[in-house]
Amino acid sequence: MKRIVFITLAIFVTVGLLSGCAQDNTEDVSRISELEAQVGSLEDSMSALESEKEELDSKLSVAESEIDSLTEENERLTDDLSEADSKNETLQTELEETASDFKKIRDVYCISFRERVLLSYDENRPDYKYWKLTLIQDDGSAIDIHSDYNISAFASSPDCSKFAFSNFEIEGTANGYWYDRETGKTTEISKEGLGTNYGPADFLWLDNRYFLFLSRFDHGTISQGGDVYVYDTENDTYRLLLKGGSMVEILSFEFSSYALYHLDTVFFRAVVFDKTANYTTQKSFTVSIEKLKEMIADGEAMTYDGEMLSSLD
C-alpha cells in the first residue's frame, strides 16, 4: 500500500513538473516570437533608413556637383570681370590721352562714306583762337586745307572734289575761299564786285563746276543777307545771278538763305525791311536748278520783288 501511495505521489509530482515545464516553454516561445517580430521591424526600419541614406547621398552628390559647377562659373565670371576691368582701364587711359583732341574738334563734315573734313583748333597758333580745315581721305591720310581765325559755311561739290568756305563773322572780315583737291590749291574769292564791307558767305553747289554764294554785310547786325552770286570754278569768276528788287515802300530786300530741295530745286528765303527798318517780312520761293543753269548759260540775271522773279535789265 505504501508503495502504491509512493508511486501515486511520484506520478503526481512528475505530472506537476511536466505541466510547469510545458507552461514555461510556451512563454519562451511567445517571447521569442515577439523578439523575432521586433527584429524584423528593426530590420525594416534599418532598410528604410539605408534607402533614405542612399537617397540623401545621391542628393548630396548632385548638390556637390552643382556647387562645383557654380564655383567654376564664379571663377570664370571673376576672370571675365577682371579682364573687363583691365580693358576698361586701358580704354579709360586711351580716352584720357585723346580727350584733349576731342575737345579741339568743333565740327565734322561728312563728304563721302569714308572721307571727312574736320574743323579743329590749331594748337600752333596759341596766341589767338585759330581754326583749321583738315581733309581725312579714304586711306586715312590727312591734308590741311586752310587755317583762319574763323571758318564757317563749309560746303562740298557733289563729287567731293572741291570745297567752298568762308571766315565770315559779324563785325569782322568776310573772306570766301574754294579748294580744289586735284590741284591742292585754295583760291580766295575776290570781293571787288560785292561792295564795301560785303563778303562771300553761305555756299550751295549746283554741280561740280558752279556754286552759289550770298554777299553779306559784315559790319552791322541789321543786315541778314544780300544778293545771290554764281561762281564758275573753271574760270575763277563770278557774277550777279539774283538780286532783291526795289520797291517804294521798302528799305531793302535781302536774300537770307537757301537750300537744296528734292535734289533738283533750290529753296530761297528772303527778308524784306520796311522804311523804318523795324519791321520785316519773310518771303520764300523756289527755282529749279535747270532754270538756274539756263540763266548761267545765257548770262541772265533776275530780280525778285517779293512776288515774282523778273529779268534784271
Short mmCIF file of C-alpha atoms in Angstrom, two decimals:
data_model
loop_
_atom_site.label_atom_id
_atom_site.label_comp_id
_atom_site.label_asym_id
_atom_site.label_seq_id
_atom_site.Cartn_x
_atom_site.Cartn_y
_atom_site.Cartn_z
CA MET A 1 0.00 0.00 0.00
CA LYS A 2 2.80 2.32 0.90
CA ARG A 3 4.41 1.50 -2.39
CA ILE A 4 1.23 2.33 -4.25
CA VAL A 5 0.91 5.64 -2.43
CA PHE A 6 4.54 6.42 -3.19
CA ILE A 7 4.10 5.59 -6.85
CA THR A 8 0.95 7.67 -6.94
CA LEU A 9 2.72 10.63 -5.36
CA ALA A 10 5.61 10.25 -7.80
CA ILE A 11 3.22 10.26 -10.65
CA PHE A 12 1.53 13.43 -9.38
CA VAL A 13 4.90 15.16 -8.88
CA THR A 14 6.06 14.14 -12.32
CA VAL A 15 2.85 15.35 -13.88
CA GLY A 16 3.20 18.65 -12.00
CA LEU A 17 6.77 19.08 -13.11
CA LEU A 18 5.89 18.29 -16.67
CA SER A 19 2.99 20.71 -16.56
CA GLY A 20 5.24 23.54 -15.24
CA CYS A 21 7.87 22.91 -17.89
CA ALA A 22 5.29 22.97 -20.63
CA GLN A 23 3.97 26.30 -19.38
CA ASP A 24 7.48 27.81 -19.25
CA ASN A 25 8.26 26.58 -22.75
CA THR A 26 5.12 28.20 -24.15
CA GLU A 27 6.06 31.52 -22.60
CA ASP A 28 9.59 31.32 -24.08
CA VAL A 29 8.24 30.55 -27.50
CA SER A 30 5.92 33.54 -27.25
CA ARG A 31 8.76 35.84 -26.17
CA ILE A 32 10.96 34.53 -28.96
CA SER A 33 8.21 35.24 -31.45
CA GLU A 34 7.86 38.77 -30.10
CA LEU A 35 11.63 39.30 -30.33
CA GLU A 36 11.68 37.94 -33.83
CA ALA A 37 8.90 40.37 -34.76
CA GLN A 38 10.82 43.23 -33.18
CA VAL A 39 13.98 42.20 -35.04
CA GLY A 40 12.01 42.10 -38.28
CA SER A 41 10.63 45.58 -37.60
CA LEU A 42 14.12 46.85 -36.81
CA GLU A 43 15.42 45.30 -39.99
CA ASP A 44 12.66 47.03 -41.96
CA SER A 45 13.49 50.33 -40.25
CA MET A 46 17.18 49.84 -40.98
CA SER A 47 16.35 49.05 -44.59
CA ALA A 48 14.23 52.23 -44.85
CA LEU A 49 16.98 54.25 -43.19
CA GLU A 50 19.51 52.76 -45.59
CA SER A 51 17.32 53.72 -48.56
CA GLU A 52 16.88 57.20 -47.14
CA LYS A 53 20.62 57.44 -46.61
CA GLU A 54 21.28 56.38 -50.20
CA GLU A 55 18.77 58.99 -51.42
CA LEU A 56 20.38 61.70 -49.29
CA ASP A 57 23.84 60.62 -50.51
CA SER A 58 22.58 60.93 -54.08
CA LYS A 59 21.16 64.40 -53.40
CA LEU A 60 24.37 65.40 -51.65
CA SER A 61 26.38 64.22 -54.64
CA VAL A 62 24.17 66.28 -57.00
CA ALA A 63 24.45 69.30 -54.70
CA GLU A 64 28.25 68.93 -54.55
CA SER A 65 28.33 68.68 -58.35
CA GLU A 66 26.21 71.86 -58.64
CA ILE A 67 28.43 73.61 -56.11
CA ASP A 68 31.50 72.62 -58.13
CA SER A 69 29.83 73.89 -61.32
CA LEU A 70 28.81 77.16 -59.66
CA THR A 71 32.29 77.55 -58.26
CA GLU A 72 33.79 77.09 -61.73
CA GLU A 73 31.25 79.55 -63.19
CA ASN A 74 32.05 82.06 -60.44
CA GLU A 75 35.76 81.71 -61.14
CA ARG A 76 35.13 82.20 -64.87
CA LEU A 77 32.97 85.27 -64.22
CA THR A 78 35.59 86.62 -61.84
CA ASP A 79 38.22 86.18 -64.56
CA ASP A 80 35.95 87.85 -67.14
CA LEU A 81 35.26 90.73 -64.75
CA SER A 82 38.97 91.11 -64.11
CA GLU A 83 39.63 91.12 -67.86
CA ALA A 84 36.81 93.65 -68.40
CA ASP A 85 38.23 95.85 -65.65
CA SER A 86 41.61 95.67 -67.32
CA LYS A 87 40.13 96.61 -70.72
CA ASN A 88 38.13 99.42 -69.11
CA GLU A 89 41.28 100.80 -67.52
CA THR A 90 43.02 100.65 -70.90
CA LEU A 91 40.11 102.40 -72.64
CA GLN A 92 39.95 104.99 -69.88
CA THR A 93 43.64 105.67 -70.32
CA GLU A 94 43.20 105.99 -74.08
CA LEU A 95 40.23 108.34 -73.62
CA GLU A 96 42.19 110.47 -71.18
CA GLU A 97 45.07 110.61 -73.64
CA THR A 98 42.79 111.68 -76.53
CA ALA A 99 40.27 113.79 -74.62
CA SER A 100 42.11 116.97 -75.45
CA ASP A 101 41.98 116.09 -79.16
CA PHE A 102 38.21 115.60 -79.00
CA LYS A 103 37.82 118.99 -77.34
CA LYS A 104 39.74 120.60 -80.19
CA ILE A 105 37.29 119.42 -82.88
CA ARG A 106 34.46 121.91 -83.43
CA ASP A 107 32.75 120.28 -86.39
CA VAL A 108 32.95 117.27 -88.71
CA TYR A 109 31.73 117.47 -92.30
CA CYS A 110 30.94 114.06 -93.82
CA ILE A 111 31.65 114.40 -97.54
CA SER A 112 31.54 110.72 -98.52
CA PHE A 113 31.22 107.26 -96.98
CA ARG A 114 34.81 107.14 -95.71
CA GLU A 115 36.03 110.72 -96.01
CA ARG A 116 35.62 113.59 -93.57
CA VAL A 117 36.67 117.20 -93.27
CA LEU A 118 37.48 118.19 -89.69
CA LEU A 119 37.26 121.70 -88.32
CA SER A 120 39.57 121.78 -85.33
CA TYR A 121 41.53 124.15 -83.13
CA ASP A 122 45.05 124.85 -84.36
CA GLU A 123 47.48 124.49 -81.43
CA ASN A 124 50.24 126.05 -83.50
CA ARG A 125 48.57 129.43 -83.01
CA PRO A 126 48.16 129.67 -79.21
CA ASP A 127 48.33 133.46 -79.38
CA TYR A 128 44.88 133.61 -80.98
CA LYS A 129 41.82 131.43 -81.48
CA TYR A 130 42.73 129.80 -84.76
CA TRP A 131 40.91 127.04 -86.62
CA LYS A 132 41.89 124.75 -89.45
CA LEU A 133 40.19 122.55 -92.02
CA THR A 134 41.74 119.10 -92.45
CA LEU A 135 40.68 116.57 -95.07
CA ILE A 136 40.77 112.94 -93.85
CA GLN A 137 40.95 110.84 -97.01
CA ASP A 138 39.72 107.32 -97.71
CA ASP A 139 43.15 105.83 -96.96
CA GLY A 140 43.38 107.64 -93.61
CA SER A 141 45.87 110.26 -94.75
CA ALA A 142 45.30 113.89 -93.74
CA ILE A 143 45.60 117.05 -95.86
CA ASP A 144 45.50 120.53 -94.32
CA ILE A 145 43.23 122.73 -96.43
CA HIS A 146 43.10 126.10 -94.67
CA SER A 147 43.67 127.86 -91.34
CA ASP A 148 41.86 131.01 -90.21
CA TYR A 149 40.61 132.83 -87.10
CA ASN A 150 37.13 131.58 -88.01
CA ILE A 151 35.79 129.09 -90.54
CA SER A 152 32.11 128.81 -91.44
CA ALA A 153 29.67 127.95 -94.22
CA PHE A 154 31.55 124.87 -95.41
CA ALA A 155 30.08 123.12 -98.49
CA SER A 156 31.42 120.43 -100.84
CA SER A 157 30.71 119.83 -104.53
CA PRO A 158 28.58 116.76 -105.38
CA ASP A 159 31.66 114.69 -106.29
CA CYS A 160 33.59 115.99 -103.23
CA SER A 161 36.41 117.23 -105.45
CA LYS A 162 36.01 120.86 -104.36
CA PHE A 163 35.09 122.69 -101.14
CA ALA A 164 33.85 126.24 -100.53
CA PHE A 165 34.03 128.00 -97.15
CA SER A 166 34.44 131.41 -95.54
CA ASN A 167 35.60 133.12 -92.36
CA PHE A 168 32.50 135.34 -92.26
CA GLU A 169 31.87 136.96 -88.90
CA ILE A 170 29.73 139.95 -87.93
CA GLU A 171 31.89 142.99 -87.14
CA GLY A 172 34.84 141.17 -88.68
CA THR A 173 36.20 140.34 -92.08
CA ALA A 174 34.29 138.22 -94.57
CA ASN A 175 36.53 136.33 -96.95
CA GLY A 176 35.42 133.40 -99.08
CA TYR A 177 37.56 130.55 -100.44
CA TRP A 178 37.30 127.42 -102.50
CA TYR A 179 39.65 124.43 -102.53
CA ASP A 180 40.43 122.11 -105.45
CA ARG A 181 41.53 118.59 -104.43
CA GLU A 182 43.04 117.91 -107.86
CA THR A 183 45.48 120.81 -107.67
CA GLY A 184 45.62 121.13 -103.87
CA LYS A 185 45.11 124.88 -104.29
CA THR A 186 43.00 127.17 -102.11
CA THR A 187 41.66 130.20 -104.01
CA GLU A 188 40.36 133.35 -102.29
CA ILE A 189 37.18 134.76 -103.80
CA SER A 190 37.65 138.37 -104.81
CA LYS A 191 35.34 140.90 -103.11
CA GLU A 192 35.90 143.58 -105.72
CA GLY A 193 32.41 143.35 -107.20
CA LEU A 194 30.50 142.92 -103.92
CA GLY A 195 30.65 146.37 -102.40
CA THR A 196 32.31 147.81 -99.31
CA ASN A 197 32.20 145.56 -96.25
CA TYR A 198 30.44 142.76 -98.14
CA GLY A 199 31.88 139.28 -98.38
CA PRO A 200 31.00 135.79 -99.68
CA ALA A 201 29.01 133.53 -97.35
CA ASP A 202 26.58 130.60 -97.39
CA PHE A 203 27.62 128.40 -100.29
CA LEU A 204 25.49 125.98 -102.31
CA TRP A 205 26.85 123.86 -105.18
CA LEU A 206 24.68 123.48 -108.29
CA ASP A 207 27.05 120.90 -109.79
CA ASN A 208 30.79 120.15 -109.74
CA ARG A 209 31.59 123.43 -111.53
CA TYR A 210 29.22 126.13 -110.23
CA PHE A 211 28.31 127.19 -106.72
CA LEU A 212 26.11 129.97 -105.36
CA PHE A 213 27.08 132.34 -102.57
CA LEU A 214 25.43 135.23 -100.74
CA SER A 215 27.09 138.62 -100.45
CA ARG A 216 26.63 139.51 -96.80
CA PHE A 217 27.39 142.77 -94.99
CA ASP A 218 29.98 142.06 -92.31
CA HIS A 219 29.68 145.31 -90.30
CA GLY A 220 26.26 145.58 -88.71
CA THR A 221 23.69 143.34 -87.10
CA ILE A 222 20.63 144.55 -89.02
CA SER A 223 21.62 143.08 -92.35
CA GLN A 224 20.62 139.44 -92.72
CA GLY A 225 21.77 138.72 -96.24
CA GLY A 226 22.24 140.24 -99.66
CA ASP A 227 22.24 139.26 -103.32
CA VAL A 228 22.95 135.83 -104.83
CA TYR A 229 26.03 135.32 -107.00
CA VAL A 230 27.19 132.33 -109.06
CA TYR A 231 30.84 131.31 -109.11
CA ASP A 232 32.48 129.46 -112.01
CA THR A 233 35.38 127.34 -110.69
CA GLU A 234 36.72 126.68 -114.19
CA ASN A 235 37.27 130.38 -114.89
CA ASP A 236 37.65 131.68 -111.30
CA THR A 237 34.98 134.29 -111.97
CA TYR A 238 31.58 135.14 -110.53
CA ARG A 239 28.63 137.37 -111.40
CA LEU A 240 25.28 138.51 -110.00
CA LEU A 241 22.51 135.98 -110.50
CA LEU A 242 19.60 137.02 -108.25
CA LYS A 243 19.00 140.49 -106.84
CA GLY A 244 16.39 141.86 -104.47
CA GLY A 245 14.04 144.17 -106.34
CA SER A 246 13.49 147.78 -105.24
CA MET A 247 10.05 148.88 -104.08
CA VAL A 248 8.86 152.28 -102.93
CA GLU A 249 7.54 151.08 -99.58
CA ILE A 250 10.61 149.05 -98.56
CA LEU A 251 14.08 149.95 -97.33
CA SER A 252 15.86 146.82 -98.52
CA PHE A 253 15.30 143.35 -99.81
CA GLU A 254 17.86 140.68 -98.89
CA PHE A 255 18.28 137.02 -99.68
CA SER A 256 18.99 135.41 -96.31
CA SER A 257 19.39 131.70 -97.05
CA TYR A 258 18.81 128.88 -99.50
CA ALA A 259 18.85 125.10 -99.53
CA LEU A 260 18.71 122.23 -101.99
CA TYR A 261 15.17 120.90 -102.28
CA HIS A 262 14.34 117.48 -103.79
CA LEU A 263 17.81 117.41 -105.42
CA ASP A 264 16.63 119.43 -108.43
CA THR A 265 15.26 122.63 -106.89
CA VAL A 266 16.70 125.44 -104.76
CA PHE A 267 14.53 126.85 -101.99
CA PHE A 268 15.27 130.56 -101.41
CA ARG A 269 14.34 132.62 -98.37
CA ALA A 270 14.41 136.42 -98.32
CA VAL A 271 13.83 139.22 -95.81
CA VAL A 272 12.02 142.45 -96.67
CA PHE A 273 12.71 145.51 -94.45
CA ASP A 274 10.21 148.36 -94.31
CA LYS A 275 11.23 152.02 -94.38
CA THR A 276 11.74 152.14 -90.61
CA ALA A 277 13.96 149.04 -90.63
CA ASN A 278 11.97 147.87 -87.61
CA TYR A 279 9.57 145.58 -89.42
CA THR A 280 10.49 142.65 -91.62
CA THR A 281 8.55 140.25 -93.79
CA GLN A 282 9.76 136.77 -94.67
CA LYS A 283 9.46 135.74 -98.31
CA SER A 284 10.32 132.43 -99.94
CA PHE A 285 10.22 130.87 -103.38
CA THR A 286 11.81 128.03 -105.38
CA VAL A 287 13.76 127.91 -108.63
CA SER A 288 14.73 124.72 -110.43
CA ILE A 289 18.42 124.00 -110.89
CA GLU A 290 17.69 123.60 -114.59
CA LYS A 291 16.38 127.19 -114.71
CA LEU A 292 19.39 128.49 -112.79
CA LYS A 293 21.76 126.73 -115.19
CA GLU A 294 19.90 128.24 -118.15
CA MET A 295 20.33 131.68 -116.59
CA ILE A 296 24.05 130.97 -116.10
CA ALA A 297 24.49 129.75 -119.68
CA ASP A 298 22.59 132.75 -121.09
CA GLY A 299 24.37 135.27 -118.85
CA GLU A 300 20.99 136.25 -117.44
CA ALA A 301 20.26 137.76 -114.02
CA MET A 302 16.90 138.06 -112.27
CA THR A 303 15.31 140.29 -109.66
CA TYR A 304 12.79 139.28 -107.03
CA ASP A 305 10.34 141.85 -105.66
CA GLY A 306 8.72 139.62 -103.11
CA GLU A 307 6.10 138.37 -105.53
CA MET A 308 7.86 137.07 -108.63
CA LEU A 309 11.15 136.80 -110.48
CA SER A 310 11.77 139.04 -113.46
CA SER A 311 14.71 139.68 -115.75
CA LEU A 312 17.21 142.22 -114.49
CA ASP A 313 17.58 144.98 -117.09
#
